[in-house]
PDB file of C-alpha atoms in Angstrom:
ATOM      1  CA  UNK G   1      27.686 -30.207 -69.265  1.00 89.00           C
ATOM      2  CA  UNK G   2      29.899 -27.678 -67.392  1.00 94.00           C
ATOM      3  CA  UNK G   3      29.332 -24.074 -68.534  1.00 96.00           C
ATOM      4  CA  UNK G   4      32.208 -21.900 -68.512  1.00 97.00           C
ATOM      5  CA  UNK G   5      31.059 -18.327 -68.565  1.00 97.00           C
ATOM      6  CA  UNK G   6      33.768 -15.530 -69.191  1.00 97.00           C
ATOM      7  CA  UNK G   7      33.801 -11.775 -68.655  1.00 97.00           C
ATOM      8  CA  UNK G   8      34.228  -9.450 -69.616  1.00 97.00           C
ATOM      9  CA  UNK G   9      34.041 -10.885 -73.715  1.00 97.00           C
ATOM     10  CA  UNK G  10      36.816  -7.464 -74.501  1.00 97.00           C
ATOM     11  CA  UNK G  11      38.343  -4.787 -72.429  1.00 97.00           C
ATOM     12  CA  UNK G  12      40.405  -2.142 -73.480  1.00 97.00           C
ATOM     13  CA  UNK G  13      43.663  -0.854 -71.351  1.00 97.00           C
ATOM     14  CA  UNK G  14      46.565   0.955 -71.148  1.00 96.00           C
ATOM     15  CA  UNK G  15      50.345  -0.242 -70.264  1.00 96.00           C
ATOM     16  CA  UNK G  16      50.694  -0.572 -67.143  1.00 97.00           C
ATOM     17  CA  UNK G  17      46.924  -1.178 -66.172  1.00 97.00           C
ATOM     18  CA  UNK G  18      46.016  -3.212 -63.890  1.00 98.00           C
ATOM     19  CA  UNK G  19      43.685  -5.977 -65.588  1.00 97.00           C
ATOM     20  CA  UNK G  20      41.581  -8.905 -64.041  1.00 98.00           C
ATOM     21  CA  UNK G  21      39.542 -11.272 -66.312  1.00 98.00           C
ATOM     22  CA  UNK G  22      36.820 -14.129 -64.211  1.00 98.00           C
ATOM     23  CA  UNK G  23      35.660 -16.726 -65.426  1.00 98.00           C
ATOM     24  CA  UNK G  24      32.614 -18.559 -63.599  1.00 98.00           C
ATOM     25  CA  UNK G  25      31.875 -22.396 -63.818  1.00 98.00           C
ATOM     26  CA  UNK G  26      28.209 -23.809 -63.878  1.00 97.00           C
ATOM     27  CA  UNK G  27      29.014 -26.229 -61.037  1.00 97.00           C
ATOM     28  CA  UNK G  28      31.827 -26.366 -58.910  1.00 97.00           C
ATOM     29  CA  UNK G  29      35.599 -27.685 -60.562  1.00 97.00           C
ATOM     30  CA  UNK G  30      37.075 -27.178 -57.689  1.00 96.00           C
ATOM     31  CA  UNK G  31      40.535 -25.991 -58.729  1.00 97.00           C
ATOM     32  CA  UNK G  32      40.525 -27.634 -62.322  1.00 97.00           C
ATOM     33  CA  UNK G  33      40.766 -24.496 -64.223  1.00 98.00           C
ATOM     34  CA  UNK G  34      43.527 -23.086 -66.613  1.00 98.00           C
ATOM     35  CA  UNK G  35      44.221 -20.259 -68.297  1.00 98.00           C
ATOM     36  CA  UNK G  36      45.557 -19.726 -71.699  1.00 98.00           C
ATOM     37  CA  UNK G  37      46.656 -16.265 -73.849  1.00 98.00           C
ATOM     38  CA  UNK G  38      46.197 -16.372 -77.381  1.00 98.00           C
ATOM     39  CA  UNK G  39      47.879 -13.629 -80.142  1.00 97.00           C
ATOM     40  CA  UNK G  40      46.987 -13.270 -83.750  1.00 95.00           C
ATOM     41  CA  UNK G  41      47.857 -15.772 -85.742  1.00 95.00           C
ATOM     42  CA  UNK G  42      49.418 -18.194 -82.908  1.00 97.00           C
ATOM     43  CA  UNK G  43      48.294 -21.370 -81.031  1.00 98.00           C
ATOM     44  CA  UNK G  44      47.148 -20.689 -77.398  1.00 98.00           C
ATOM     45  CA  UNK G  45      50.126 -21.115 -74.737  1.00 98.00           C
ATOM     46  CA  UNK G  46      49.478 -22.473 -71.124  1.00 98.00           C
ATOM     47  CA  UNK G  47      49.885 -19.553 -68.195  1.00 98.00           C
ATOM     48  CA  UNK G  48      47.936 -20.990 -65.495  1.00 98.00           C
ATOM     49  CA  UNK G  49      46.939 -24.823 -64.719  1.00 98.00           C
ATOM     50  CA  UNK G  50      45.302 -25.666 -61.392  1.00 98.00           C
ATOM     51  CA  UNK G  51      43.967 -22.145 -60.811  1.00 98.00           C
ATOM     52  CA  UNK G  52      46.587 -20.621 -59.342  1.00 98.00           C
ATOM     53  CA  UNK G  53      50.378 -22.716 -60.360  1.00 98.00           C
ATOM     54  CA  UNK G  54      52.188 -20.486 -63.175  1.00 98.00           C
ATOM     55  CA  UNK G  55      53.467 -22.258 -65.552  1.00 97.00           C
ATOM     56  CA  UNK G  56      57.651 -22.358 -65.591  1.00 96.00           C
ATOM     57  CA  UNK G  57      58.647 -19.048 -67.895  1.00 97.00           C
ATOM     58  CA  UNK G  58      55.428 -17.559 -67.715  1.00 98.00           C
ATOM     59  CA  UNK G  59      55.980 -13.700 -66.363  1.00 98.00           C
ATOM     60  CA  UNK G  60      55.197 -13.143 -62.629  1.00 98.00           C
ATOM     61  CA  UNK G  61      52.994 -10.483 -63.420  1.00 98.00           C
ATOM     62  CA  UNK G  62      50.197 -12.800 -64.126  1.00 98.00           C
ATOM     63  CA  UNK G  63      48.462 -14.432 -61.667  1.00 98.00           C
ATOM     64  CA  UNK G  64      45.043 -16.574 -60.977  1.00 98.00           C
ATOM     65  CA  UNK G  65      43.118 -17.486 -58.075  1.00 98.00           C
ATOM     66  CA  UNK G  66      39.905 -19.329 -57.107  1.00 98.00           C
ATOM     67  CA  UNK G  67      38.334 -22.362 -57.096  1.00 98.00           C
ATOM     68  CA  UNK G  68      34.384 -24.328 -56.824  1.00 97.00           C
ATOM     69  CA  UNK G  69      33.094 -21.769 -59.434  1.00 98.00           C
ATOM     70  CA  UNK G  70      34.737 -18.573 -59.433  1.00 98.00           C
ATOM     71  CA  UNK G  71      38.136 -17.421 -60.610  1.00 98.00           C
ATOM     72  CA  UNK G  72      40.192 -14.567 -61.741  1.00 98.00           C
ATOM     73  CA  UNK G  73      43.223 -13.962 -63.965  1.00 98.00           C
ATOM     74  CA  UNK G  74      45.201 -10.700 -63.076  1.00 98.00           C
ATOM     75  CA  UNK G  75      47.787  -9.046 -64.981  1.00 98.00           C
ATOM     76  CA  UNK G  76      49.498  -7.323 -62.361  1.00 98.00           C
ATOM     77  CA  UNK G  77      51.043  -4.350 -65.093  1.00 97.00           C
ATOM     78  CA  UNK G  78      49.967  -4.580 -68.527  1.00 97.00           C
ATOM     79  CA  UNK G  79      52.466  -4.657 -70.788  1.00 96.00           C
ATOM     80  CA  UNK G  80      52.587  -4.156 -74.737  1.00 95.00           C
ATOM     81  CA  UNK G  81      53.227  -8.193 -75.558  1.00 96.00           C
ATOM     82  CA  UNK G  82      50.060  -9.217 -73.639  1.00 97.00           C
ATOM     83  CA  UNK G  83      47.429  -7.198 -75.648  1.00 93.00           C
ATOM     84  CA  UNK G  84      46.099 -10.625 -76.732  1.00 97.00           C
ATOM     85  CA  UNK G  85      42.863 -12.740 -76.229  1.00 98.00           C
ATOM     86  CA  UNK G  86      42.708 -14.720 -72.889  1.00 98.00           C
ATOM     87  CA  UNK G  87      40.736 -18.304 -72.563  1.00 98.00           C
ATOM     88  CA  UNK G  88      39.962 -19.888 -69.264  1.00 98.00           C
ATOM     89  CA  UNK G  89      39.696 -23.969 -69.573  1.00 98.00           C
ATOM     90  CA  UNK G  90      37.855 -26.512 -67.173  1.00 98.00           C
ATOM     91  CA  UNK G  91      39.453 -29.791 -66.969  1.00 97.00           C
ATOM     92  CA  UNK G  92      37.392 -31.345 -64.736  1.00 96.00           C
ATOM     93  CA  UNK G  93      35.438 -32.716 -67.908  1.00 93.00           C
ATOM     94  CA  UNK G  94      36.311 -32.832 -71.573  1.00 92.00           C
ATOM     95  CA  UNK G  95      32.973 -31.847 -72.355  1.00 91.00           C
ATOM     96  CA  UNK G  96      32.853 -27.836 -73.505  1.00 90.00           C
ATOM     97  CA  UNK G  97      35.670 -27.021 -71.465  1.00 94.00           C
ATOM     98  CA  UNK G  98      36.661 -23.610 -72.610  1.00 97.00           C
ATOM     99  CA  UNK G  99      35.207 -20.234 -71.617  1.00 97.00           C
ATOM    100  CA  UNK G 100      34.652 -17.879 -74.472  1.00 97.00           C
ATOM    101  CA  UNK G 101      37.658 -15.619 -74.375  1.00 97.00           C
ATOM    102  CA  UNK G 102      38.192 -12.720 -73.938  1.00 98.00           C
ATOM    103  CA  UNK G 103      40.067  -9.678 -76.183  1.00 98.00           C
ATOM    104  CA  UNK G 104      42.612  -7.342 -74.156  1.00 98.00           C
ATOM    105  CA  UNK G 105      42.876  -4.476 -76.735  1.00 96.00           C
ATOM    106  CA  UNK G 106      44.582  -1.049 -76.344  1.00 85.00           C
TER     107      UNK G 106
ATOM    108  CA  UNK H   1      62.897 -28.983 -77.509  1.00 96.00           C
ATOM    109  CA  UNK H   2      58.947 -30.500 -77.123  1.00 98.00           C
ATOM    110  CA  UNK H   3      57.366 -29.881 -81.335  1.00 98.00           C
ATOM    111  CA  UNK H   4      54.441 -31.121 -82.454  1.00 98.00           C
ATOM    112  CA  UNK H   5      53.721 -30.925 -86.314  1.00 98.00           C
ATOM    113  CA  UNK H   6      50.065 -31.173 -87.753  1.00 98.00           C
ATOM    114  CA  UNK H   7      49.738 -32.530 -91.450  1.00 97.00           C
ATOM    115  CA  UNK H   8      47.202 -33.066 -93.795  1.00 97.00           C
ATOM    116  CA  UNK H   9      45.136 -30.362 -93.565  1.00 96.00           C
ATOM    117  CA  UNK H  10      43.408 -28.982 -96.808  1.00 97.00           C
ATOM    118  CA  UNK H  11      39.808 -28.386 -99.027  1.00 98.00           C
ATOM    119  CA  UNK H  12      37.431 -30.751 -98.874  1.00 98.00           C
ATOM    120  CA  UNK H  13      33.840 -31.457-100.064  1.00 98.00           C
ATOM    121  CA  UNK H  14      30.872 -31.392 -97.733  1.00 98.00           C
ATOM    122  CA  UNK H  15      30.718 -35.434 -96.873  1.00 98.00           C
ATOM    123  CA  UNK H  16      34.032 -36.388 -97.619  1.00 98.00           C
ATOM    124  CA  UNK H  17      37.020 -37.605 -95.172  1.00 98.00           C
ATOM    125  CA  UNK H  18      40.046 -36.295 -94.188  1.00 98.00           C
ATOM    126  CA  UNK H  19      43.098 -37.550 -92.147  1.00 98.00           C
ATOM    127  CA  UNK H  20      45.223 -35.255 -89.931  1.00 98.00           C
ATOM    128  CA  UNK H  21      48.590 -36.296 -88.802  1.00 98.00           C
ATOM    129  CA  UNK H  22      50.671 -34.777 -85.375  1.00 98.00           C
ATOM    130  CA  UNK H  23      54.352 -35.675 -85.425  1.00 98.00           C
ATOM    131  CA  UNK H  24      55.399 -35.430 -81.631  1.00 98.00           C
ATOM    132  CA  UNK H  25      59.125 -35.216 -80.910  1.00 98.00           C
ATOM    133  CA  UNK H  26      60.699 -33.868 -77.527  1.00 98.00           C
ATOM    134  CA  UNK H  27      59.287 -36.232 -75.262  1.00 98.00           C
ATOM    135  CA  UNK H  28      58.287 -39.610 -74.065  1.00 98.00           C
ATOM    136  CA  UNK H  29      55.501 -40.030 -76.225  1.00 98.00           C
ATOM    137  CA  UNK H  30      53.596 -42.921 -75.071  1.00 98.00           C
ATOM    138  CA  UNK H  31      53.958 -40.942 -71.411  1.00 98.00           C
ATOM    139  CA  UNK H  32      50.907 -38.613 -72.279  1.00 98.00           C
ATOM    140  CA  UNK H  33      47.767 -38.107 -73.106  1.00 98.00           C
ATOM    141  CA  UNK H  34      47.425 -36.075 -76.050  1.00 98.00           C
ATOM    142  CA  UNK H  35      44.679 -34.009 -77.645  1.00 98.00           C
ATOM    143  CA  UNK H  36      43.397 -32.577 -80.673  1.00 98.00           C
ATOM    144  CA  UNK H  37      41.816 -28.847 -80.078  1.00 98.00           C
ATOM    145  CA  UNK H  38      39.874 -26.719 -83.341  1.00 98.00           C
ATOM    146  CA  UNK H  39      39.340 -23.074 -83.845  1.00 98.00           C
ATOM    147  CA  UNK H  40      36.825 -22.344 -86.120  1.00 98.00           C
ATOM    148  CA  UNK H  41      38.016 -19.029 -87.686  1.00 96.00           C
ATOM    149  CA  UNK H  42      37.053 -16.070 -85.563  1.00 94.00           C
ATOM    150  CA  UNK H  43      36.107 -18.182 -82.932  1.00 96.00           C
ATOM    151  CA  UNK H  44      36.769 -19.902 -79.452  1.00 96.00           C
ATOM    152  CA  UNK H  45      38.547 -23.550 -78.760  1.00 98.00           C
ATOM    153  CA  UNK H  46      36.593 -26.987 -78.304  1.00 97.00           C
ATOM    154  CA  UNK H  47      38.529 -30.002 -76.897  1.00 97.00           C
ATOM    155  CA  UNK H  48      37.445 -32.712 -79.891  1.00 98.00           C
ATOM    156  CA  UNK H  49      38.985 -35.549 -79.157  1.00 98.00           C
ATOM    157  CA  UNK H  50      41.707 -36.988 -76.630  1.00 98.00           C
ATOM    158  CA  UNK H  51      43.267 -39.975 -75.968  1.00 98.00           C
ATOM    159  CA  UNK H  52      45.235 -41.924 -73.090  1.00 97.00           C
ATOM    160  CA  UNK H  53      48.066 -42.373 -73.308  1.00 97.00           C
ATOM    161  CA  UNK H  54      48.282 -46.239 -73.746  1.00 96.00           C
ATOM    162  CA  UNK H  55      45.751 -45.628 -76.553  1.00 96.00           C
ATOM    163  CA  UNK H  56      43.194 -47.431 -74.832  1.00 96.00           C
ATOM    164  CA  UNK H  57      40.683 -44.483 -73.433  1.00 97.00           C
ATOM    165  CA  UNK H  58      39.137 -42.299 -75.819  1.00 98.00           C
ATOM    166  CA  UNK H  59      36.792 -39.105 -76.053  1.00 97.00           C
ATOM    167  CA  UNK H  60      35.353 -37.436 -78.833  1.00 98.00           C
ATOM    168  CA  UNK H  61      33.240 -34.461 -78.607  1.00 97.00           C
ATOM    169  CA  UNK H  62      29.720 -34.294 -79.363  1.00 96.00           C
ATOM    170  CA  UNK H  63      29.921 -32.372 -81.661  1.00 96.00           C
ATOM    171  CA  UNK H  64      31.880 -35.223 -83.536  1.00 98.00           C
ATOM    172  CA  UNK H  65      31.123 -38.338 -82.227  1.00 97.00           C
ATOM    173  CA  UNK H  66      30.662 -41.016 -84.503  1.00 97.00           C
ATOM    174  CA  UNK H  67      32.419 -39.466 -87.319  1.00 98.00           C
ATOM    175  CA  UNK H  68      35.593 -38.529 -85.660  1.00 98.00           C
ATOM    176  CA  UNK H  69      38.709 -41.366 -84.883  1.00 98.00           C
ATOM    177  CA  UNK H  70      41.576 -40.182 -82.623  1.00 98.00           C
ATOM    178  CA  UNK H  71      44.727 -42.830 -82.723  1.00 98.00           C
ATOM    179  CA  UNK H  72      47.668 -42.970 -82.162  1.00 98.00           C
ATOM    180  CA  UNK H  73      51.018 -45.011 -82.558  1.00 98.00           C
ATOM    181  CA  UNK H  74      53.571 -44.838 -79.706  1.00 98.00           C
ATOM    182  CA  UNK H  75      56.129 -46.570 -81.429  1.00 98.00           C
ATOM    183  CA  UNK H  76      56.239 -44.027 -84.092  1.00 98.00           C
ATOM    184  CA  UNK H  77      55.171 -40.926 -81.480  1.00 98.00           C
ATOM    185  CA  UNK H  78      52.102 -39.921 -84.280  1.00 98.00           C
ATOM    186  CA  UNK H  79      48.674 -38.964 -83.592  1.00 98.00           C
ATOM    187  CA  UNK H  80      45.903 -38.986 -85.769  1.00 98.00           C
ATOM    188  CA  UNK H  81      42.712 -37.797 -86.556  1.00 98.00           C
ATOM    189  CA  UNK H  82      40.574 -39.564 -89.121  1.00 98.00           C
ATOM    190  CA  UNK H  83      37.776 -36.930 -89.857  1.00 98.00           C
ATOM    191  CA  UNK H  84      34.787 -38.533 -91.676  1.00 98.00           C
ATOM    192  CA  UNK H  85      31.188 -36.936 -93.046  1.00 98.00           C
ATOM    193  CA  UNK H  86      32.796 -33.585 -92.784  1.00 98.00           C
ATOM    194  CA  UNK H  87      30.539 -30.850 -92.782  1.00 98.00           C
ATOM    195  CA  UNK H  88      31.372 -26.840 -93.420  1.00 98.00           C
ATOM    196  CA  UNK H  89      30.691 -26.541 -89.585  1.00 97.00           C
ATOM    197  CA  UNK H  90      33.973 -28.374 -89.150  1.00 98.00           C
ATOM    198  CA  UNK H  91      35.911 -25.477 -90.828  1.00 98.00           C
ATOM    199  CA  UNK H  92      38.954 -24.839 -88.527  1.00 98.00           C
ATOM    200  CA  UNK H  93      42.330 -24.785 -87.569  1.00 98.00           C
ATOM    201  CA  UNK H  94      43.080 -28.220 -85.719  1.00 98.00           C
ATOM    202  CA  UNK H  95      45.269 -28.411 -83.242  1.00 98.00           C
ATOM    203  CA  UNK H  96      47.357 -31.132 -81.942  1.00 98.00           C
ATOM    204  CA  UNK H  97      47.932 -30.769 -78.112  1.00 98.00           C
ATOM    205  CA  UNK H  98      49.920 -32.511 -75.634  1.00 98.00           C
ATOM    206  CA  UNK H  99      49.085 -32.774 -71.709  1.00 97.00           C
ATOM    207  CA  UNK H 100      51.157 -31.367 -69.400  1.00 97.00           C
ATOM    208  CA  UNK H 101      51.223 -34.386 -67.004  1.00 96.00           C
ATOM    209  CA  UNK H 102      52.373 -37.720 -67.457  1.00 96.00           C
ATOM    210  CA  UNK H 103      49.324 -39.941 -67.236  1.00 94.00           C
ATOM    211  CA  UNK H 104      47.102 -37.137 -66.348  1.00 92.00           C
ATOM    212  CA  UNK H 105      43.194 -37.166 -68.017  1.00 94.00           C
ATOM    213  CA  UNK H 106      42.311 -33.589 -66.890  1.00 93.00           C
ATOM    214  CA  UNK H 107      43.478 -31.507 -69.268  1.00 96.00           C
ATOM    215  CA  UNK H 108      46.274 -29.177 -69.151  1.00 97.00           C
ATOM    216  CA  UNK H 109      47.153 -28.492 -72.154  1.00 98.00           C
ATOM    217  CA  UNK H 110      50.748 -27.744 -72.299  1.00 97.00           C
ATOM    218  CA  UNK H 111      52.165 -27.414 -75.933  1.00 98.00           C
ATOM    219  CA  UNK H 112      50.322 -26.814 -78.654  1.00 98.00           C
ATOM    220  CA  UNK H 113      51.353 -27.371 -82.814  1.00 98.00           C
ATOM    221  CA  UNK H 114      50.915 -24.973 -85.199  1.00 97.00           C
ATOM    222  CA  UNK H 115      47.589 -26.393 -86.644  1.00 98.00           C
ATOM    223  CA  UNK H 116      45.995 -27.301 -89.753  1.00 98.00           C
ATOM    224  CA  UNK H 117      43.767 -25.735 -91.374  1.00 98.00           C
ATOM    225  CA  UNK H 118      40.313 -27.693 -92.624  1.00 98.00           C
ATOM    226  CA  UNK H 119      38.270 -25.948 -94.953  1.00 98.00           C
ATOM    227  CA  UNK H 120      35.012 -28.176 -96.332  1.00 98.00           C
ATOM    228  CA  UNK H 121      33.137 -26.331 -98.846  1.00 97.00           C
ATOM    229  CA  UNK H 122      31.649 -27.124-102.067  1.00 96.00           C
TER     230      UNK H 122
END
């Protein structure tokens, strides 16, 4: 199975804070990797497919690159609606495919 | 406007069965794979099961396999999950998930229902 490891597992920022999140694969996925944001009480919602393609309505401000193993989601500017938890996803198996989140906090 | 409505969810005993429901409207159903995704509370997502979107490929997770059934109908645009053996590990909010590309078997999992919740305790 494909390990997804995720990092940091919380951070805390301010508005306007530049924030970057990785998320490292066990073998390489080459660019099969999504990202996902998370808030209390709601059901995950797509950002990022493909490593890198926003998804249509999804705020410019956030932004993911890499591929094999390594890859990064940055918020550009923090702002208030994205204190959340943030999920990276492998889809080049079915097989444990999600990293373990992590918390953006204030 | 894609919606995806899980039913069925609710308390049940250590070894007994269960049958979730997803009501898919919004979209060409039998178009896409589609997925069903837990949360146990507090905790991360697993992938459980998926299916094709002619029905005819299936995966189930490990963690489930051989007492989980995905299925669906695509003349009535419903998925199912037919949860069997249920244990209190399976406590979670299940998701029914749909892909974001027509045909596609990597998942990108584009729109997501509201869940329902599992509980299995004595």
């Amino acid at each position: 199975d494909i390990q997804m490891t995720q990092s940091p597992s919380s951070l805390s920022a301010s508005v306007g804070d530049r924030v970057t999140i990785t998320c490292r694969a066990s073998q390489s996925i080459d660019k099969y990797l999504n990202w996902y944001q998370q808030k209390p009480g709601e059901a995950p919602k797509l950002l990022i497919y493909a490593a890198s393609t926003l998804r249509s309505g999804v705020p410019s401000r956030f932004s993911g690159s890499g591929s094999g193993t390594d890859f990064t989601l940055t918020i550009s500017s923090l702002q208030p609606e994205d204190f959340a938890s943030y999920y990276c996803q492998q889809s080049y198996t079915m097989s444990r495919a999600f990293g373990g989140g992590t918390k953006v906090e204030i | 406007e894609v919606q995806l409505v899980e039913s069925g969810g609710g308390l049940v005993q250590p070894g007994g069965s269960l049958r979730l429901s997803c009501s898919a409207s919004g979209f060409t159903f039998r178009n896409y794979a589609m997925y069903w995704v837990r949360q146990a509370p507090g905790k991360g997502l697993e992938i459980i099961s998926a299916i094709g979107d002619s029905g005819v490929t299936t995966y189930h997770a490990g963690s489930v396999r051989g007492r989980f059934t995905i299925s669906r109908d695509n003349s009535k645009n419903t998925l199912d999950l037919q949860m069997s053996s249920l244990r209190p590990e399976d406590t979670a909010l299940y998701y029914c998930v749909k892909d974001l590309v027509p045909g596609n078997w990597n998942p990108m999992l584009e729109y997501w229902g509201q869940g329902a919740l599992v509980t299995v305790s004595s």
